């Protein structure tokens, strides 16, 4: 079997601007298990095997190392237009004066003149240091305030006007927050990045964004099986061990991870799996071009949603007595301050 995938064979998502985004990307959050150089080498491996969509963020701390790789692959003959590079605005940079410089810093680190997509990483403007414990609380934690978010968004729109980014998007949003943004935005979000795997399918938000011409990008598509202990709770489940996933994997003679990626691409979201191993990097990309799962298999996978959110966001809680569910507007309305 070939050790690479032809990028031309990878499906694409048509965004509302008419642009085409590869329907699978490569994640770059190394967390505790992969240092910056390891992630950068994984990105090199991903591009070598055929990925063209890379999901970066300033808070991952590795954009300079990834940038060195991006420069090299472009010098080696891959044109900038063939790549789809995403980055994200971190939570301590929501201030009106901070958005454009923050984007410029990512551009400089990544060695790019423009980003294909720039996301507001979280709707909460609460700084917390990378790697802090889920029980950590920021003294300057603040709730979601739509007027403040719109000030940030106006600056995101300026980035588009200035040609520094081709598309802007959101991440970790909810239906009520997106409704307000869609009402008030001059430049509509092209993408919403959200947690999506067979144990966390978010059907309501998934349908909402697609109905509004916003592409769902799915993070932790494998349920982030190697996330640090501090990010786990006893209730968490593992989609890779789900009997339905395991059985379908056995029938196709693939790893359960491959089933999760195939399901994601076929359902209509863009998964962004991360791996440091060439074998897994390639297997995940191949999953995007592998034969379709049957209708029965897709139905069985739709039936194993456990509403199990892995990335709960506890560090964004802004006052005592709250539970992490409050961050996700469980009553269909923005949780009051
Ligand atoms: N917008 C946001 O707020 C947000 C939040 C979280 C994540 N993200 C993005 O989403 C990306 C993916 O999330 P994630 O990295 O947490 O989780 P993930 O992609 O669900 O899982 C990654 C883990 O799965 C293992 N793995 C990958 N492919 C495999 C395969 N084929 N077989 C077996 N194991 C496999 C990897 O280990 P090995 O290295 O050993 O293969 C890695 O530790 C991140 O890197 C980041 O870019 C965004």
GROMACS .gro file of C-alpha atoms and ligand atoms in nm:
model
  385
    1UNK     CA    1   0.000   0.000   0.000
    2UNK     CA    2   0.125   0.351  -0.080
    3UNK     CA    3   0.291   0.543   0.204
    4UNK     CA    4   0.130   0.867   0.092
    5UNK     CA    5  -0.211   1.000  -0.007
    6UNK     CA    6  -0.250   1.229  -0.307
    7UNK     CA    7  -0.384   1.556  -0.160
    8UNK     CA    8  -0.602   1.589  -0.472
    9UNK     CA    9  -0.793   1.280  -0.358
   10UNK     CA   10  -0.877   1.425  -0.016
   11UNK     CA   11  -1.237   1.558  -0.006
   12UNK     CA   12  -1.291   1.929   0.045
   13UNK     CA   13  -1.555   2.137   0.217
   14UNK     CA   14  -1.697   2.431   0.025
   15UNK     CA   15  -1.709   2.731   0.259
   16UNK     CA   16  -1.967   3.006   0.223
   17UNK     CA   17  -1.704   3.222   0.052
   18UNK     CA   18  -1.657   2.959  -0.218
   19UNK     CA   19  -1.315   2.857  -0.083
   20UNK     CA   20  -1.237   2.485  -0.053
   21UNK     CA   21  -1.096   2.356   0.277
   22UNK     CA   22  -0.949   2.002   0.300
   23UNK     CA   23  -1.202   1.787   0.488
   24UNK     CA   24  -0.937   1.657   0.729
   25UNK     CA   25  -0.671   1.861   0.906
   26UNK     CA   26  -0.377   1.784   1.130
   27UNK     CA   27  -0.391   1.893   1.497
   28UNK     CA   28  -0.088   2.052   1.662
   29UNK     CA   29  -0.167   2.064   2.034
   30UNK     CA   30   0.122   1.874   2.192
   31UNK     CA   31  -0.013   1.912   2.547
   32UNK     CA   32   0.214   1.729   2.795
   33UNK     CA   33   0.311   1.444   2.567
   34UNK     CA   34   0.474   1.611   2.265
   35UNK     CA   35   0.727   1.894   2.280
   36UNK     CA   36   0.733   2.175   2.025
   37UNK     CA   37   0.998   2.009   1.805
   38UNK     CA   38   0.816   1.676   1.814
   39UNK     CA   39   0.493   1.844   1.700
   40UNK     CA   40   0.680   2.034   1.426
   41UNK     CA   41   0.830   1.708   1.299
   42UNK     CA   42   0.484   1.551   1.310
   43UNK     CA   43   0.360   1.839   1.093
   44UNK     CA   44   0.643   1.773   0.848
   45UNK     CA   45   0.544   1.405   0.840
   46UNK     CA   46   0.179   1.497   0.795
   47UNK     CA   47   0.255   1.720   0.497
   48UNK     CA   48   0.484   1.452   0.350
   49UNK     CA   49   0.207   1.192   0.364
   50UNK     CA   50  -0.043   1.431   0.207
   51UNK     CA   51  -0.217   1.653   0.465
   52UNK     CA   52  -0.256   2.011   0.349
   53UNK     CA   53  -0.466   2.147   0.636
   54UNK     CA   54  -0.288   2.228   0.965
   55UNK     CA   55  -0.472   2.344   1.281
   56UNK     CA   56  -0.242   2.572   1.482
   57UNK     CA   57  -0.290   2.809   1.777
   58UNK     CA   58  -0.068   3.063   1.948
   59UNK     CA   59  -0.137   2.905   2.287
   60UNK     CA   60   0.012   2.573   2.176
   61UNK     CA   61   0.345   2.756   2.195
   62UNK     CA   62   0.487   2.583   1.889
   63UNK     CA   63   0.402   2.812   1.598
   64UNK     CA   64   0.766   2.917   1.549
   65UNK     CA   65   0.880   2.554   1.522
   66UNK     CA   66   0.590   2.471   1.288
   67UNK     CA   67   0.672   2.786   1.090
   68UNK     CA   68   1.026   2.659   1.026
   69UNK     CA   69   0.877   2.340   0.880
   70UNK     CA   70   0.626   2.535   0.670
   71UNK     CA   71   0.907   2.745   0.523
   72UNK     CA   72   1.102   2.430   0.435
   73UNK     CA   73   0.813   2.250   0.270
   74UNK     CA   74   0.734   2.560   0.064
   75UNK     CA   75   1.100   2.589  -0.035
   76UNK     CA   76   1.074   2.221  -0.132
   77UNK     CA   77   0.801   2.297  -0.384
   78UNK     CA   78   0.463   2.297  -0.207
   79UNK     CA   79   0.291   2.622  -0.302
   80UNK     CA   80   0.138   2.837  -0.029
   81UNK     CA   81  -0.203   2.812  -0.199
   82UNK     CA   82  -0.196   2.434  -0.160
   83UNK     CA   83  -0.183   2.470   0.219
   84UNK     CA   84  -0.470   2.553   0.451
   85UNK     CA   85  -0.331   2.704   0.771
   86UNK     CA   86  -0.550   2.789   1.069
   87UNK     CA   87  -0.445   2.976   1.383
   88UNK     CA   88  -0.634   3.105   1.685
   89UNK     CA   89  -0.654   3.413   1.903
   90UNK     CA   90  -0.586   3.327   2.268
   91UNK     CA   91  -0.810   3.436   2.551
   92UNK     CA   92  -0.586   3.705   2.692
   93UNK     CA   93  -0.580   3.884   2.354
   94UNK     CA   94  -0.948   3.972   2.312
   95UNK     CA   95  -0.881   4.342   2.376
   96UNK     CA   96  -0.943   4.561   2.072
   97UNK     CA   97  -0.579   4.667   2.063
   98UNK     CA   98  -0.451   4.311   2.094
   99UNK     CA   99  -0.625   4.119   1.814
  100UNK     CA  100  -0.433   4.248   1.512
  101UNK     CA  101  -0.088   4.233   1.680
  102UNK     CA  102  -0.164   3.882   1.802
  103UNK     CA  103  -0.250   3.768   1.452
  104UNK     CA  104   0.062   3.937   1.317
  105UNK     CA  105   0.269   3.748   1.574
  106UNK     CA  106   0.122   3.416   1.459
  107UNK     CA  107   0.190   3.512   1.097
  108UNK     CA  108   0.549   3.597   1.180
  109UNK     CA  109   0.599   3.275   1.378
  110UNK     CA  110   0.441   3.063   1.107
  111UNK     CA  111   0.636   3.250   0.837
  112UNK     CA  112   0.320   3.336   0.642
  113UNK     CA  113   0.177   3.645   0.478
  114UNK     CA  114  -0.179   3.537   0.540
  115UNK     CA  115  -0.376   3.274   0.732
  116UNK     CA  116  -0.651   3.078   0.563
  117UNK     CA  117  -0.852   3.083   0.884
  118UNK     CA  118  -0.824   3.268   1.215
  119UNK     CA  119  -1.047   3.161   1.503
  120UNK     CA  120  -1.142   3.316   1.833
  121UNK     CA  121  -1.021   3.019   2.039
  122UNK     CA  122  -1.273   3.057   2.325
  123UNK     CA  123  -1.559   3.301   2.379
  124UNK     CA  124  -1.428   3.378   2.731
  125UNK     CA  125  -1.161   3.644   2.772
  126UNK     CA  126  -1.004   3.472   3.073
  127UNK     CA  127  -0.634   3.417   3.077
  128UNK     CA  128  -0.499   3.097   3.220
  129UNK     CA  129  -0.154   2.958   3.160
  130UNK     CA  130  -0.119   2.652   2.938
  131UNK     CA  131  -0.094   2.333   3.143
  132UNK     CA  132  -0.271   2.470   3.451
  133UNK     CA  133  -0.494   2.238   3.653
  134UNK     CA  134  -0.870   2.228   3.583
  135UNK     CA  135  -0.928   2.354   3.938
  136UNK     CA  136  -0.724   2.667   3.863
  137UNK     CA  137  -0.929   2.991   3.855
  138UNK     CA  138  -0.819   3.318   3.707
  139UNK     CA  139  -0.870   3.621   3.932
  140UNK     CA  140  -0.971   3.823   3.624
  141UNK     CA  141  -1.215   3.560   3.496
  142UNK     CA  142  -1.514   3.717   3.323
  143UNK     CA  143  -1.837   3.576   3.180
  144UNK     CA  144  -1.934   3.590   2.814
  145UNK     CA  145  -2.051   3.941   2.732
  146UNK     CA  146  -2.177   3.971   2.379
  147UNK     CA  147  -2.084   4.339   2.340
  148UNK     CA  148  -1.726   4.257   2.435
  149UNK     CA  149  -1.714   3.961   2.198
  150UNK     CA  150  -1.837   4.185   1.916
  151UNK     CA  151  -1.553   4.431   1.984
  152UNK     CA  152  -1.312   4.142   1.939
  153UNK     CA  153  -1.502   4.027   1.631
  154UNK     CA  154  -1.480   4.373   1.468
  155UNK     CA  155  -1.103   4.341   1.488
  156UNK     CA  156  -1.126   3.992   1.338
  157UNK     CA  157  -1.322   4.148   1.051
  158UNK     CA  158  -1.046   4.406   1.007
  159UNK     CA  159  -0.799   4.122   0.960
  160UNK     CA  160  -1.006   4.006   0.663
  161UNK     CA  161  -1.028   4.362   0.526
  162UNK     CA  162  -0.651   4.395   0.549
  163UNK     CA  163  -0.591   4.064   0.376
  164UNK     CA  164  -0.408   3.914   0.672
  165UNK     CA  165  -0.662   3.633   0.700
  166UNK     CA  166  -0.890   3.484   0.435
  167UNK     CA  167  -1.160   3.361   0.675
  168UNK     CA  168  -1.257   3.415   1.036
  169UNK     CA  169  -1.430   3.167   1.259
  170UNK     CA  170  -1.531   3.071   1.608
  171UNK     CA  171  -1.448   2.791   1.847
  172UNK     CA  172  -1.615   2.651   2.157
  173UNK     CA  173  -1.936   2.840   2.086
  174UNK     CA  174  -2.297   2.749   2.160
  175UNK     CA  175  -2.618   2.800   1.961
  176UNK     CA  176  -2.734   3.110   2.156
  177UNK     CA  177  -2.393   3.277   2.128
  178UNK     CA  178  -2.375   3.202   1.755
  179UNK     CA  179  -2.726   3.339   1.701
  180UNK     CA  180  -2.616   3.675   1.836
  181UNK     CA  181  -2.295   3.670   1.635
  182UNK     CA  182  -2.483   3.588   1.314
  183UNK     CA  183  -2.720   3.877   1.387
  184UNK     CA  184  -2.439   4.128   1.440
  185UNK     CA  185  -2.142   4.017   1.230
  186UNK     CA  186  -2.047   4.200   0.913
  187UNK     CA  187  -1.818   3.911   0.821
  188UNK     CA  188  -1.984   3.582   0.893
  189UNK     CA  189  -1.783   3.302   1.057
  190UNK     CA  190  -1.679   3.042   0.798
  191UNK     CA  191  -1.610   2.769   1.051
  192UNK     CA  192  -1.697   2.673   1.407
  193UNK     CA  193  -1.438   2.450   1.572
  194UNK     CA  194  -1.603   2.223   1.828
  195UNK     CA  195  -1.542   1.896   2.009
  196UNK     CA  196  -1.682   1.612   1.796
  197UNK     CA  197  -1.633   1.237   1.825
  198UNK     CA  198  -1.872   0.940   1.841
  199UNK     CA  199  -1.927   0.990   2.216
  200UNK     CA  200  -1.988   1.364   2.175
  201UNK     CA  201  -2.180   1.431   1.858
  202UNK     CA  202  -2.345   1.764   1.955
  203UNK     CA  203  -2.632   1.711   1.707
  204UNK     CA  204  -2.808   2.040   1.781
  205UNK     CA  205  -2.501   2.260   1.737
  206UNK     CA  206  -2.380   2.051   1.442
  207UNK     CA  207  -2.712   2.096   1.259
  208UNK     CA  208  -2.733   2.464   1.352
  209UNK     CA  209  -2.395   2.557   1.209
  210UNK     CA  210  -2.451   2.360   0.889
  211UNK     CA  211  -2.793   2.516   0.839
  212UNK     CA  212  -2.626   2.857   0.866
  213UNK     CA  213  -2.349   2.783   0.617
  214UNK     CA  214  -2.080   2.746   0.885
  215UNK     CA  215  -1.854   2.442   0.853
  216UNK     CA  216  -1.807   2.232   1.166
  217UNK     CA  217  -1.443   2.146   1.234
  218UNK     CA  218  -1.422   1.863   1.486
  219UNK     CA  219  -1.150   1.866   1.749
  220UNK     CA  220  -1.049   1.566   1.964
  221UNK     CA  221  -1.194   1.341   1.691
  222UNK     CA  222  -1.061   1.034   1.875
  223UNK     CA  223  -1.175   1.159   2.215
  224UNK     CA  224  -0.821   1.278   2.295
  225UNK     CA  225  -0.722   0.941   2.446
  226UNK     CA  226  -0.381   1.064   2.570
  227UNK     CA  227  -0.489   1.387   2.736
  228UNK     CA  228  -0.332   1.448   3.077
  229UNK     CA  229  -0.488   1.309   3.394
  230UNK     CA  230  -0.576   1.660   3.510
  231UNK     CA  231  -0.813   1.691   3.212
  232UNK     CA  232  -1.007   1.374   3.295
  233UNK     CA  233  -1.307   1.311   3.517
  234UNK     CA  234  -1.436   0.972   3.636
  235UNK     CA  235  -1.743   0.999   3.407
  236UNK     CA  236  -1.536   1.031   3.088
  237UNK     CA  237  -1.573   0.753   2.834
  238UNK     CA  238  -1.345   0.646   2.549
  239UNK     CA  239  -1.494   0.621   2.199
  240UNK     CA  240  -1.198   0.407   2.087
  241UNK     CA  241  -1.316   0.137   2.329
  242UNK     CA  242  -1.683   0.155   2.242
  243UNK     CA  243  -1.803  -0.194   2.137
  244UNK     CA  244  -1.980  -0.052   1.828
  245UNK     CA  245  -1.663   0.126   1.712
  246UNK     CA  246  -1.448  -0.177   1.793
  247UNK     CA  247  -1.680  -0.411   1.603
  248UNK     CA  248  -1.688  -0.192   1.290
  249UNK     CA  249  -1.309  -0.159   1.309
  250UNK     CA  250  -1.275  -0.536   1.328
  251UNK     CA  251  -1.502  -0.582   1.026
  252UNK     CA  252  -1.284  -0.343   0.821
  253UNK     CA  253  -0.956  -0.464   0.970
  254UNK     CA  254  -0.858  -0.114   1.089
  255UNK     CA  255  -0.789   0.057   1.423
  256UNK     CA  256  -1.094   0.208   1.599
  257UNK     CA  257  -0.934   0.552   1.543
  258UNK     CA  258  -0.979   0.503   1.170
  259UNK     CA  259  -1.351   0.436   1.220
  260UNK     CA  260  -1.385   0.761   1.417
  261UNK     CA  261  -1.218   0.961   1.138
  262UNK     CA  262  -1.414   0.789   0.862
  263UNK     CA  263  -1.740   0.852   1.050
  264UNK     CA  264  -1.648   1.219   1.097
  265UNK     CA  265  -1.566   1.286   0.733
  266UNK     CA  266  -1.873   1.098   0.613
  267UNK     CA  267  -2.104   1.271   0.861
  268UNK     CA  268  -1.994   1.608   0.728
  269UNK     CA  269  -1.749   1.754   0.978
  270UNK     CA  270  -1.377   1.817   0.929
  271UNK     CA  271  -1.178   1.619   1.187
  272UNK     CA  272  -0.834   1.743   1.294
  273UNK     CA  273  -0.664   1.443   1.456
  274UNK     CA  274  -0.320   1.477   1.610
  275UNK     CA  275  -0.055   1.208   1.621
  276UNK     CA  276   0.319   1.190   1.664
  277UNK     CA  277   0.351   0.854   1.489
  278UNK     CA  278   0.392   0.833   1.114
  279UNK     CA  279   0.183   0.515   1.099
  280UNK     CA  280  -0.113   0.679   1.273
  281UNK     CA  281  -0.072   1.007   1.085
  282UNK     CA  282  -0.103   0.816   0.758
  283UNK     CA  283  -0.383   0.585   0.878
  284UNK     CA  284  -0.594   0.885   0.980
  285UNK     CA  285  -0.549   1.054   0.642
  286UNK     CA  286  -0.626   0.732   0.458
  287UNK     CA  287  -0.947   0.706   0.657
  288UNK     CA  288  -1.066   1.024   0.485
  289UNK     CA  289  -1.040   0.859   0.145
  290UNK     CA  290  -1.136   0.504   0.245
  291UNK     CA  291  -1.458   0.333   0.129
  292UNK     CA  292  -1.779   0.464   0.280
  293UNK     CA  293  -1.921   0.309   0.593
  294UNK     CA  294  -2.257   0.146   0.523
  295UNK     CA  295  -2.583   0.317   0.620
  296UNK     CA  296  -2.625   0.057   0.896
  297UNK     CA  297  -2.277   0.133   1.032
  298UNK     CA  298  -2.343   0.509   1.024
  299UNK     CA  299  -2.674   0.454   1.204
  300UNK     CA  300  -2.505   0.236   1.467
  301UNK     CA  301  -2.241   0.505   1.524
  302UNK     CA  302  -2.508   0.777   1.547
  303UNK     CA  303  -2.660   0.567   1.826
  304UNK     CA  304  -2.357   0.569   2.059
  305UNK     CA  305  -2.353   0.940   2.143
  306UNK     CA  306  -2.296   0.967   2.519
  307UNK     CA  307  -2.293   1.348   2.541
  308UNK     CA  308  -1.949   1.302   2.691
  309UNK     CA  309  -1.756   1.627   2.664
  310UNK     CA  310  -1.384   1.578   2.726
  311UNK     CA  311  -1.278   1.944   2.708
  312UNK     CA  312  -1.508   2.092   2.972
  313UNK     CA  313  -1.340   2.428   3.008
  314UNK     CA  314  -1.348   2.441   3.390
  315UNK     CA  315  -1.075   2.705   3.397
  316UNK     CA  316  -1.315   2.955   3.237
  317UNK     CA  317  -1.564   2.953   3.524
  318UNK     CA  318  -1.595   3.306   3.652
  319UNK     CA  319  -1.759   3.274   3.992
  320UNK     CA  320  -1.793   3.029   4.280
  321UNK     CA  321  -2.071   2.775   4.284
  322UNK     CA  322  -2.080   2.721   3.908
  323UNK     CA  323  -2.043   2.392   3.729
  324UNK     CA  324  -1.863   2.356   3.398
  325UNK     CA  325  -2.197   2.289   3.224
  326UNK     CA  326  -2.280   2.657   3.277
  327UNK     CA  327  -2.011   2.746   3.023
  328UNK     CA  328  -2.205   2.565   2.752
  329UNK     CA  329  -2.545   2.741   2.791
  330UNK     CA  330  -2.733   2.420   2.877
  331UNK     CA  331  -3.075   2.594   2.890
  332UNK     CA  332  -3.046   2.725   2.535
  333UNK     CA  333  -2.980   3.078   2.664
  334UNK     CA  334  -2.652   3.243   2.744
  335UNK     CA  335  -2.580   3.174   3.111
  336UNK     CA  336  -2.629   3.507   3.289
  337UNK     CA  337  -2.324   3.674   3.446
  338LIG     N1  338  -1.037   2.464   1.944
  338LIG     C1  339  -1.008   2.406   2.059
  338LIG     O1  340  -1.041   2.457   2.167
  338LIG     C2  341  -0.934   2.275   2.060
  338LIG     C3  342  -0.936   2.198   2.176
  338LIG     C4  343  -0.869   2.075   2.175
  338LIG     C5  344  -0.801   2.034   2.059
  338LIG     N2  345  -0.800   2.113   1.948
  338LIG     C6  346  -0.729   2.069   1.824
  338LIG     O2  347  -0.770   1.937   1.793
  338LIG     C7  348  -0.654   1.856   1.775
  338LIG     C8  349  -0.686   1.711   1.808
  338LIG     O3  350  -0.723   1.696   1.943
  338LIG     P1  351  -0.636   1.606   2.043
  338LIG     O4  352  -0.496   1.606   1.994
  338LIG     O5  353  -0.662   1.650   2.181
  338LIG     O6  354  -0.707   1.464   2.034
  338LIG     P2  355  -0.727   1.349   1.926
  338LIG     O7  356  -0.681   1.390   1.792
  338LIG     O8  357  -0.867   1.302   1.947
  338LIG     O9  358  -0.632   1.235   1.985
  338LIG     C9  359  -0.493   1.244   1.970
  338LIG    C10  360  -0.430   1.122   2.033
  338LIG    O10  361  -0.474   1.003   1.967
  338LIG    C11  362  -0.365   0.918   1.933
  338LIG     N3  363  -0.387   0.871   1.795
  338LIG    C12  364  -0.394   0.947   1.683
  338LIG     N4  365  -0.417   0.872   1.575
  338LIG    C13  366  -0.423   0.744   1.618
  338LIG    C14  367  -0.443   0.621   1.552
  338LIG     N5  368  -0.464   0.614   1.420
  338LIG     N6  369  -0.442   0.508   1.627
  338LIG    C15  370  -0.422   0.513   1.759
  338LIG     N7  371  -0.403   0.629   1.829
  338LIG    C16  372  -0.403   0.744   1.758
  338LIG    C17  373  -0.243   1.006   1.937
  338LIG    O11  374  -0.135   0.934   1.995
  338LIG     P3  375  -0.002   0.904   1.909
  338LIG    O12  376   0.074   1.032   1.901
  338LIG    O13  377   0.064   0.798   1.989
  338LIG    O14  378  -0.047   0.854   1.774
  338LIG    C18  379  -0.280   1.128   2.021
  338LIG    O15  380  -0.226   1.125   2.150
  338LIG    C19  381  -0.550   1.922   1.864
  338LIG    O16  382  -0.420   1.879   1.834
  338LIG    C20  383  -0.576   2.067   1.836
  338LIG    O17  384  -0.517   2.106   1.713
  338LIG    C21  385  -0.867   2.232   1.946
   0.00000   0.00000   0.00000
